[in-house]
Short mmCIF file of C-alpha atoms in Angstrom, two decimals:
data_model
loop_
_atom_site.label_atom_id
_atom_site.label_comp_id
_atom_site.label_asym_id
_atom_site.label_seq_id
_atom_site.Cartn_x
_atom_site.Cartn_y
_atom_site.Cartn_z
CA MET A 1 107.99 73.38 84.08
CA LYS A 2 105.47 75.95 85.26
CA SER A 3 108.00 78.78 85.56
CA LEU A 4 109.52 77.85 82.21
CA MET A 5 106.16 77.94 80.44
CA GLN A 6 105.25 81.25 82.05
CA THR A 7 108.55 82.67 80.82
CA LEU A 8 107.83 81.40 77.31
CA THR A 9 104.34 82.83 77.51
CA ARG A 10 105.36 86.32 78.43
CA SER A 11 107.77 86.46 75.48
CA ALA A 12 104.98 85.14 73.27
CA LEU A 13 107.10 82.00 72.80
CA ALA A 14 108.92 83.87 70.04
CA THR A 15 112.50 83.28 71.12
CA ALA A 16 111.86 79.67 72.13
CA LEU A 17 110.30 78.89 68.78
CA GLY A 18 113.09 80.48 66.80
CA LEU A 19 110.76 82.97 65.13
CA GLY A 20 113.31 85.75 65.42
CA LEU A 21 110.98 88.10 67.30
CA GLY A 22 111.83 89.66 70.65
CA ALA A 23 109.13 90.19 73.26
CA ALA A 24 109.23 93.96 72.88
CA ALA A 25 108.82 93.72 69.10
CA PHE A 26 105.94 91.23 69.29
CA ALA A 27 102.94 93.46 68.60
CA ALA A 28 100.19 90.86 68.76
CA ASP A 29 96.86 91.60 67.11
CA LEU A 30 95.16 88.36 68.19
CA LYS A 31 95.40 86.70 71.60
CA VAL A 32 94.90 83.03 72.40
CA GLY A 33 94.62 81.93 76.03
CA LEU A 34 95.61 78.33 76.77
CA SER A 35 95.15 76.74 80.20
CA VAL A 36 96.54 73.20 80.54
CA SER A 37 97.89 70.88 83.21
CA LEU A 38 101.64 71.34 83.21
CA SER A 39 101.79 69.79 86.69
CA GLY A 40 99.74 67.28 88.67
CA PRO A 41 98.28 63.91 87.60
CA ASN A 42 97.06 65.27 84.24
CA SER A 43 100.45 66.65 83.22
CA SER A 44 101.10 63.64 80.96
CA LEU A 45 98.31 65.12 78.84
CA GLY A 46 98.86 68.81 79.52
CA VAL A 47 102.52 68.98 78.55
CA PRO A 48 101.82 67.49 75.09
CA TYR A 49 98.93 69.95 74.69
CA ALA A 50 101.31 72.83 75.36
CA LYS A 51 103.99 71.49 73.02
CA GLY A 52 101.43 70.95 70.28
CA MET A 53 100.27 74.54 70.63
CA GLN A 54 103.85 75.78 70.32
CA ALA A 55 104.14 73.81 67.08
CA ALA A 56 100.86 75.31 65.88
CA LEU A 57 102.08 78.84 66.55
CA ALA A 58 105.23 78.15 64.53
CA TYR A 59 103.17 76.61 61.73
CA LYS A 60 100.77 79.56 61.46
CA PRO A 61 101.91 82.59 63.50
CA GLU A 62 99.54 85.13 61.94
CA VAL A 63 96.15 85.53 60.28
CA ASN A 64 95.61 88.07 57.49
CA GLY A 65 98.75 89.90 58.58
CA ARG A 66 97.75 89.94 62.25
CA LYS A 67 100.30 88.32 64.57
CA ILE A 68 99.02 85.88 67.19
CA GLN A 69 100.11 85.91 70.82
CA LEU A 70 99.80 82.68 72.79
CA ILE A 71 99.43 82.94 76.58
CA VAL A 72 99.88 79.67 78.51
CA LEU A 73 98.87 79.03 82.12
CA ASP A 74 99.22 75.92 84.28
CA ASP A 75 96.04 74.72 86.02
CA GLY A 76 97.86 72.12 88.13
CA SER A 77 95.28 69.47 87.14
CA ASP A 78 92.71 71.30 89.26
CA PRO A 79 89.30 72.31 87.80
CA THR A 80 88.99 75.28 90.16
CA THR A 81 92.36 76.61 89.03
CA ALA A 82 91.37 76.03 85.40
CA GLY A 83 88.31 78.21 85.89
CA ARG A 84 90.40 80.85 87.63
CA ASN A 85 92.95 80.77 84.80
CA ALA A 86 90.18 81.23 82.24
CA ARG A 87 88.86 84.26 84.11
CA LYS A 88 92.35 85.77 84.28
CA LEU A 89 92.91 85.19 80.57
CA VAL A 90 89.60 86.87 79.76
CA GLU A 91 89.62 89.75 82.23
CA GLU A 92 93.32 90.62 82.50
CA ASP A 93 94.92 89.36 79.29
CA LYS A 94 91.88 90.20 77.13
CA VAL A 95 92.20 87.08 74.98
CA ASP A 96 90.02 86.64 71.91
CA ILE A 97 89.63 82.90 72.44
CA LEU A 98 90.17 80.30 75.17
CA MET A 99 91.61 76.82 74.65
CA GLY A 100 92.07 73.91 77.05
CA THR A 101 92.43 71.77 79.01
CA SER A 102 93.75 68.38 80.18
CA GLY A 103 90.63 66.91 81.79
CA VAL A 104 86.87 67.01 81.34
CA PRO A 105 86.00 68.63 84.72
CA ALA A 106 88.57 71.39 84.18
CA ALA A 107 87.41 71.97 80.60
CA ILE A 108 83.84 72.36 81.83
CA ALA A 109 85.01 74.96 84.37
CA MET A 110 86.72 76.91 81.57
CA ALA A 111 83.67 76.63 79.33
CA GLN A 112 81.48 78.21 82.00
CA VAL A 113 83.79 81.22 82.10
CA GLY A 114 83.79 81.53 78.32
CA ARG A 115 80.02 81.32 78.20
CA ASP A 116 79.53 83.96 80.91
CA ALA A 117 82.16 86.32 79.44
CA LYS A 118 81.01 85.76 75.84
CA VAL A 119 84.47 84.63 74.73
CA PRO A 120 84.63 81.63 72.37
CA MET A 121 86.35 78.50 73.59
CA ILE A 122 87.80 75.56 71.68
CA GLY A 123 88.02 72.59 73.99
CA LEU A 124 90.80 70.03 73.54
CA THR A 125 88.99 67.27 75.40
CA PRO A 126 85.56 65.67 74.81
CA ILE A 127 83.47 67.81 77.14
CA GLN A 128 79.79 66.98 77.48
CA LEU A 129 77.63 70.10 77.77
CA ASP A 130 74.17 71.16 76.65
CA PRO A 131 74.84 72.98 73.34
CA ALA A 132 71.71 75.10 73.80
CA GLU A 133 73.27 76.64 76.92
CA ASN A 134 76.87 76.74 75.66
CA ALA A 135 76.79 78.47 72.29
CA TRP A 136 80.32 79.82 72.84
CA VAL A 137 81.94 76.39 73.24
CA PHE A 138 83.31 73.95 70.65
CA THR A 139 85.74 71.05 70.85
CA VAL A 140 88.15 69.44 68.39
CA ALA A 141 88.19 66.19 70.34
CA GLN A 142 86.10 63.31 69.11
CA PRO A 143 82.79 62.79 70.93
CA THR A 144 83.12 59.91 73.35
CA GLN A 145 80.21 58.02 71.81
CA LEU A 146 81.83 58.08 68.37
CA MET A 147 84.97 56.48 69.77
CA ILE A 148 83.34 53.96 72.09
CA ASP A 149 81.05 52.84 69.26
CA ALA A 150 84.21 51.86 67.36
CA VAL A 151 85.47 49.92 70.37
CA VAL A 152 82.18 48.04 70.72
CA GLN A 153 82.26 47.19 67.01
CA ARG A 154 85.72 45.74 67.58
CA MET A 155 84.52 43.81 70.63
CA LYS A 156 81.73 42.27 68.57
CA LYS A 157 84.23 41.34 65.85
CA ASP A 158 86.41 39.74 68.54
CA GLY A 159 83.50 37.64 69.80
CA VAL A 160 83.15 39.37 73.17
CA LYS A 161 79.83 38.62 74.93
CA SER A 162 80.48 40.31 78.29
CA VAL A 163 82.76 43.17 79.34
CA GLY A 164 83.71 44.51 82.76
CA TYR A 165 84.15 48.25 83.25
CA ILE A 166 86.63 50.21 85.38
CA GLY A 167 87.20 53.94 85.03
CA PHE A 168 87.82 57.24 86.77
CA THR A 169 85.40 58.51 89.42
CA ASP A 170 85.04 61.82 87.58
CA ALA A 171 83.23 63.09 84.47
CA TRP A 172 85.58 61.24 82.10
CA GLY A 173 84.81 57.91 83.71
CA ASP A 174 81.11 58.74 83.44
CA LEU A 175 81.37 59.66 79.76
CA VAL A 176 83.08 56.41 78.83
CA TYR A 177 80.72 54.27 80.92
CA ASN A 178 77.59 55.96 79.58
CA ALA A 179 78.79 55.56 76.00
CA LEU A 180 79.56 51.90 76.63
CA MET A 181 76.13 51.32 78.16
CA LYS A 182 74.48 52.90 75.13
CA SER A 183 76.25 50.85 72.45
CA ALA A 184 77.21 47.52 74.06
CA PRO A 185 73.68 46.13 74.63
CA GLU A 186 72.76 46.95 71.03
CA ALA A 187 75.72 44.79 69.95
CA GLY A 188 74.64 41.90 72.20
CA ILE A 189 77.38 42.59 74.76
CA LYS A 190 76.58 42.60 78.49
CA VAL A 191 78.33 45.19 80.66
CA LEU A 192 79.39 43.79 84.03
CA GLY A 193 80.21 46.08 86.94
CA ASN A 194 80.98 49.77 87.14
CA GLU A 195 84.18 50.00 89.15
CA ARG A 196 85.78 53.41 89.72
CA TYR A 197 89.01 54.92 91.02
CA ALA A 198 90.42 58.42 91.52
CA ARG A 199 93.14 59.81 89.28
CA ALA A 200 95.48 60.10 92.24
CA ASP A 201 94.94 56.51 93.50
CA ALA A 202 97.98 54.25 93.71
CA SER A 203 96.14 50.92 93.44
CA VAL A 204 92.97 49.44 91.91
CA THR A 205 93.41 45.89 93.23
CA GLY A 206 90.09 45.87 95.07
CA GLN A 207 88.15 47.04 92.04
CA VAL A 208 89.87 44.55 89.74
CA LEU A 209 89.14 41.64 92.10
CA LYS A 210 85.44 42.56 92.01
CA LEU A 211 85.48 42.61 88.21
CA LEU A 212 87.30 39.29 87.91
CA ALA A 213 84.76 37.67 90.22
CA MET A 214 82.11 38.48 87.58
CA LYS A 215 84.13 36.52 84.96
CA PRO A 216 83.89 38.96 82.04
CA ASP A 217 85.18 37.98 78.59
CA ALA A 218 86.97 41.34 78.33
CA VAL A 219 87.57 44.54 80.28
CA MET A 220 86.96 48.14 79.16
CA THR A 221 88.83 50.96 80.90
CA GLY A 222 87.80 54.57 81.35
CA GLY A 223 91.01 56.22 82.50
CA ALA A 224 93.41 58.67 80.90
CA GLY A 225 97.11 59.46 80.90
CA THR A 226 99.48 57.80 83.34
CA PRO A 227 96.78 56.85 85.92
CA GLY A 228 94.97 55.03 83.12
CA ALA A 229 97.64 52.29 83.27
CA LEU A 230 96.57 51.03 86.71
CA PRO A 231 93.77 48.66 85.58
CA PHE A 232 96.00 47.06 82.93
CA LEU A 233 98.76 46.48 85.48
CA ALA A 234 96.38 45.06 88.09
CA LEU A 235 94.55 42.82 85.61
CA THR A 236 97.81 41.39 84.30
CA GLU A 237 99.14 40.86 87.81
CA ARG A 238 95.99 38.87 88.63
CA GLY A 239 96.42 36.70 85.53
CA PHE A 240 93.57 38.04 83.39
CA LYS A 241 93.97 36.65 79.87
CA GLY A 242 91.01 38.22 78.10
CA PRO A 243 91.22 41.20 75.74
CA MET A 244 91.57 44.67 77.28
CA TYR A 245 90.19 47.77 75.63
CA GLY A 246 90.87 51.45 76.25
CA GLN A 247 89.93 54.73 74.64
CA HIS A 248 91.57 57.83 73.22
CA GLY A 249 92.45 59.23 76.67
CA LEU A 250 95.29 56.69 76.84
CA ILE A 251 97.17 57.55 73.65
CA ASN A 252 100.34 59.08 75.05
CA PRO A 253 103.91 57.91 75.68
CA ASP A 254 103.70 58.15 79.47
CA PHE A 255 100.85 55.62 79.47
CA VAL A 256 102.89 53.34 77.21
CA ARG A 257 105.94 53.69 79.46
CA VAL A 258 104.07 53.00 82.70
CA VAL A 259 101.86 50.18 81.41
CA GLY A 260 104.80 48.30 79.90
CA ALA A 261 104.16 44.67 78.99
CA ALA A 262 100.75 44.78 80.71
CA GLY A 263 99.44 46.81 77.79
CA GLN A 264 100.56 44.35 75.12
CA GLY A 265 97.73 43.77 72.66
CA ALA A 266 95.42 46.41 74.18
CA LEU A 267 92.98 47.85 71.64
CA MET A 268 91.65 51.39 71.64
CA PRO A 269 90.36 54.10 69.33
CA THR A 270 92.32 57.18 68.40
CA GLY A 271 92.50 59.88 65.81
CA PRO A 272 94.34 58.76 62.65
CA VAL A 273 97.29 61.07 63.36
CA ILE A 274 98.80 58.53 65.76
CA VAL A 275 99.39 56.09 62.88
CA ALA A 276 99.70 58.66 60.09
CA GLU A 277 102.51 56.86 58.27
CA GLN A 278 100.44 53.63 58.24
CA LEU A 279 97.41 55.27 56.59
CA PRO A 280 96.70 54.82 52.87
CA ASP A 281 97.89 57.76 50.76
CA GLY A 282 94.34 58.83 49.96
CA TYR A 283 93.32 59.23 53.60
CA PRO A 284 92.10 62.84 54.01
CA THR A 285 94.17 63.69 57.09
CA LYS A 286 97.46 62.04 56.16
CA LYS A 287 99.22 65.02 54.57
CA ILE A 288 98.46 67.53 57.33
CA ALA A 289 99.33 64.90 59.95
CA MET A 290 102.78 64.48 58.42
CA ASP A 291 103.18 68.28 58.20
CA PHE A 292 102.31 68.47 61.90
CA ARG A 293 104.90 65.85 62.76
CA ASN A 294 107.57 67.79 60.89
CA VAL A 295 106.87 71.14 62.54
CA PHE A 296 106.54 69.51 65.98
CA GLN A 297 110.00 67.94 65.54
CA LYS A 298 111.51 71.30 64.57
CA VAL A 299 109.93 73.21 67.45
CA ASN A 300 110.36 70.67 70.24
CA ASN A 301 113.53 68.87 69.07
CA ALA A 302 111.75 65.57 69.54
CA PRO A 303 109.16 63.56 67.62
CA THR A 304 105.51 63.56 68.64
CA SER A 305 104.29 60.22 69.95
CA ASP A 306 100.93 61.13 71.45
CA ALA A 307 97.45 62.14 70.30
CA PHE A 308 97.10 65.18 72.58
CA SER A 309 99.60 67.55 70.99
CA ALA A 310 97.70 67.08 67.73
CA TYR A 311 94.42 68.21 69.34
CA SER A 312 96.10 71.53 70.11
CA PHE A 313 97.31 71.77 66.54
CA ASP A 314 93.81 71.08 65.20
CA GLY A 315 92.30 73.61 67.58
CA TRP A 316 94.71 76.19 66.18
CA LEU A 317 93.76 75.28 62.59
CA VAL A 318 90.05 75.73 63.37
CA PHE A 319 90.74 79.01 65.16
CA THR A 320 92.90 80.51 62.42
CA ASP A 321 90.44 79.48 59.72
CA ALA A 322 87.62 81.20 61.63
CA ALA A 323 89.73 84.26 62.53
CA ALA A 324 90.42 84.83 58.83
CA ARG A 325 86.66 85.12 58.28
CA ALA A 326 85.71 87.03 61.44
CA LYS A 327 84.73 90.69 61.25
CA GLY A 328 85.72 93.57 63.51
CA GLU A 329 88.76 94.45 65.58
CA PRO A 330 90.37 91.82 67.81
CA GLY A 331 89.91 92.54 71.48
CA THR A 332 86.35 93.76 71.04
CA PRO A 333 83.03 92.04 71.87
CA GLU A 334 82.04 92.41 68.21
CA PHE A 335 85.08 90.46 67.03
CA ARG A 336 84.59 87.70 69.60
CA LEU A 337 80.96 87.28 68.56
CA SER A 338 81.95 87.17 64.91
CA LEU A 339 84.75 84.71 65.71
CA ARG A 340 82.29 82.44 67.49
CA ASP A 341 79.92 82.55 64.54
CA ALA A 342 82.80 81.85 62.17
CA ILE A 343 83.81 78.75 64.15
CA ALA A 344 80.18 77.60 64.08
CA SER A 345 80.24 77.81 60.28
CA THR A 346 83.53 75.90 59.82
CA ARG A 347 83.39 73.69 56.72
CA GLU A 348 85.78 70.88 55.74
CA VAL A 349 88.82 72.16 57.63
CA VAL A 350 91.27 69.26 57.42
CA GLY A 351 93.15 68.57 60.63
CA THR A 352 95.36 65.81 61.96
CA HIS A 353 92.59 64.02 63.83
CA GLY A 354 89.74 64.56 61.41
CA VAL A 355 87.93 66.87 59.02
CA TYR A 356 86.04 69.58 60.90
CA ASN A 357 82.52 70.79 60.19
CA PHE A 358 80.79 72.77 62.91
CA LYS A 359 77.28 74.15 63.09
CA PRO A 360 75.33 76.12 65.72
CA GLY A 361 74.02 73.87 68.47
CA ASN A 362 76.73 71.24 68.08
CA LEU A 363 79.89 71.16 70.24
CA TYR A 364 81.60 68.58 68.03
CA GLY A 365 82.76 68.82 64.43
CA VAL A 366 84.10 65.41 63.38
CA ASP A 367 82.73 62.22 61.86
CA GLU A 368 83.94 58.64 61.28
CA ARG A 369 87.01 59.99 59.46
CA ALA A 370 88.32 60.97 62.91
CA ARG A 371 88.74 57.47 64.33
CA VAL A 372 90.77 54.32 63.80
CA ILE A 373 91.40 51.32 66.07
CA VAL A 374 95.00 50.77 67.14
CA LYS A 375 96.75 47.97 69.00
CA LEU A 376 99.66 48.39 71.41
CA ASP A 377 102.40 46.11 70.10
CA ASN A 378 105.74 46.08 71.91
CA GLY A 379 105.35 49.71 72.93
CA GLN A 380 104.25 50.89 69.49
CA TRP A 381 100.79 51.78 68.18
CA LYS A 382 99.82 49.71 65.15
CA LEU A 383 96.78 50.22 62.93
CA ALA A 384 94.41 47.36 63.74
CA GLN A 385 91.93 47.70 60.91
#
């Protein structure tokens, strides 16, 4: 996969996307640098990110007559490599903007490079940084608190009084837990335990036994991708009958495949794109979500069935909208500064996950229009509200 993506990158993905442009003829005026996890435990997220970006390039390959070159690097699910990739993209490839990646720690590493090099970055994952110190960073992902608030509202509706927590040992597990601790007590729900596991772990039996000993009404998980299935499998194996809740880090087909029947009935928040055809016709994101599905099918010869490829697509929409308003020549510090300021002034850009409005001092640009609750029903996501 890595060698294939590098080959596609160096030809600007033109041949692979059927754009009819050879590598030698591809005179790019704008450069986008994407670092994602095409290998390692986060690849179930990273591969969709890369495919979504290919669809985005096919959907909008130029801005104001300037062609866009997409350069893709594999970070191997390693934050250190992600930071190194970002530095290469900035210093050697001279990209105008960074995008990525497939995990919160790796995205933070990329953001630090963008900040130091004064190159704007659009994150594809819900990174948590001090906006005052990271004026070059934005993200199209929903803030974790926004999504977990929706889960807690659902828990309250379901009559849950106590919930056990199990999540990753890294920054993503922290984000979910902290958001849960902020909203659950306000809803009259007691959080029991704070069990953790590493993304590369093969079992969470010990952690699950500790949670079950506390007798929670329900369990909330803070994992992502394929490794996020472990708590569901272990809880089902141990006969847990209460409701199980997840979050938007689990909305991908590899999770559905691995979790199998253990995920039946699981509830979690996601962007509305995942159930686009089930949305009412007046929903603001429905049309662009269906357009995204069509172009993704054409580019990748397969339908999209995850939320992550759509984050890439939305990041591209925000970037191209800002690039159309930015001043100066691409490749220059003046253009990158203007591009950053243009992203920070984004207004009502309709994407697949939500409607984007950014402002200086705020990493996130979405509101309640960017979330719905879905239920896993026989391997399919169904709108639950």
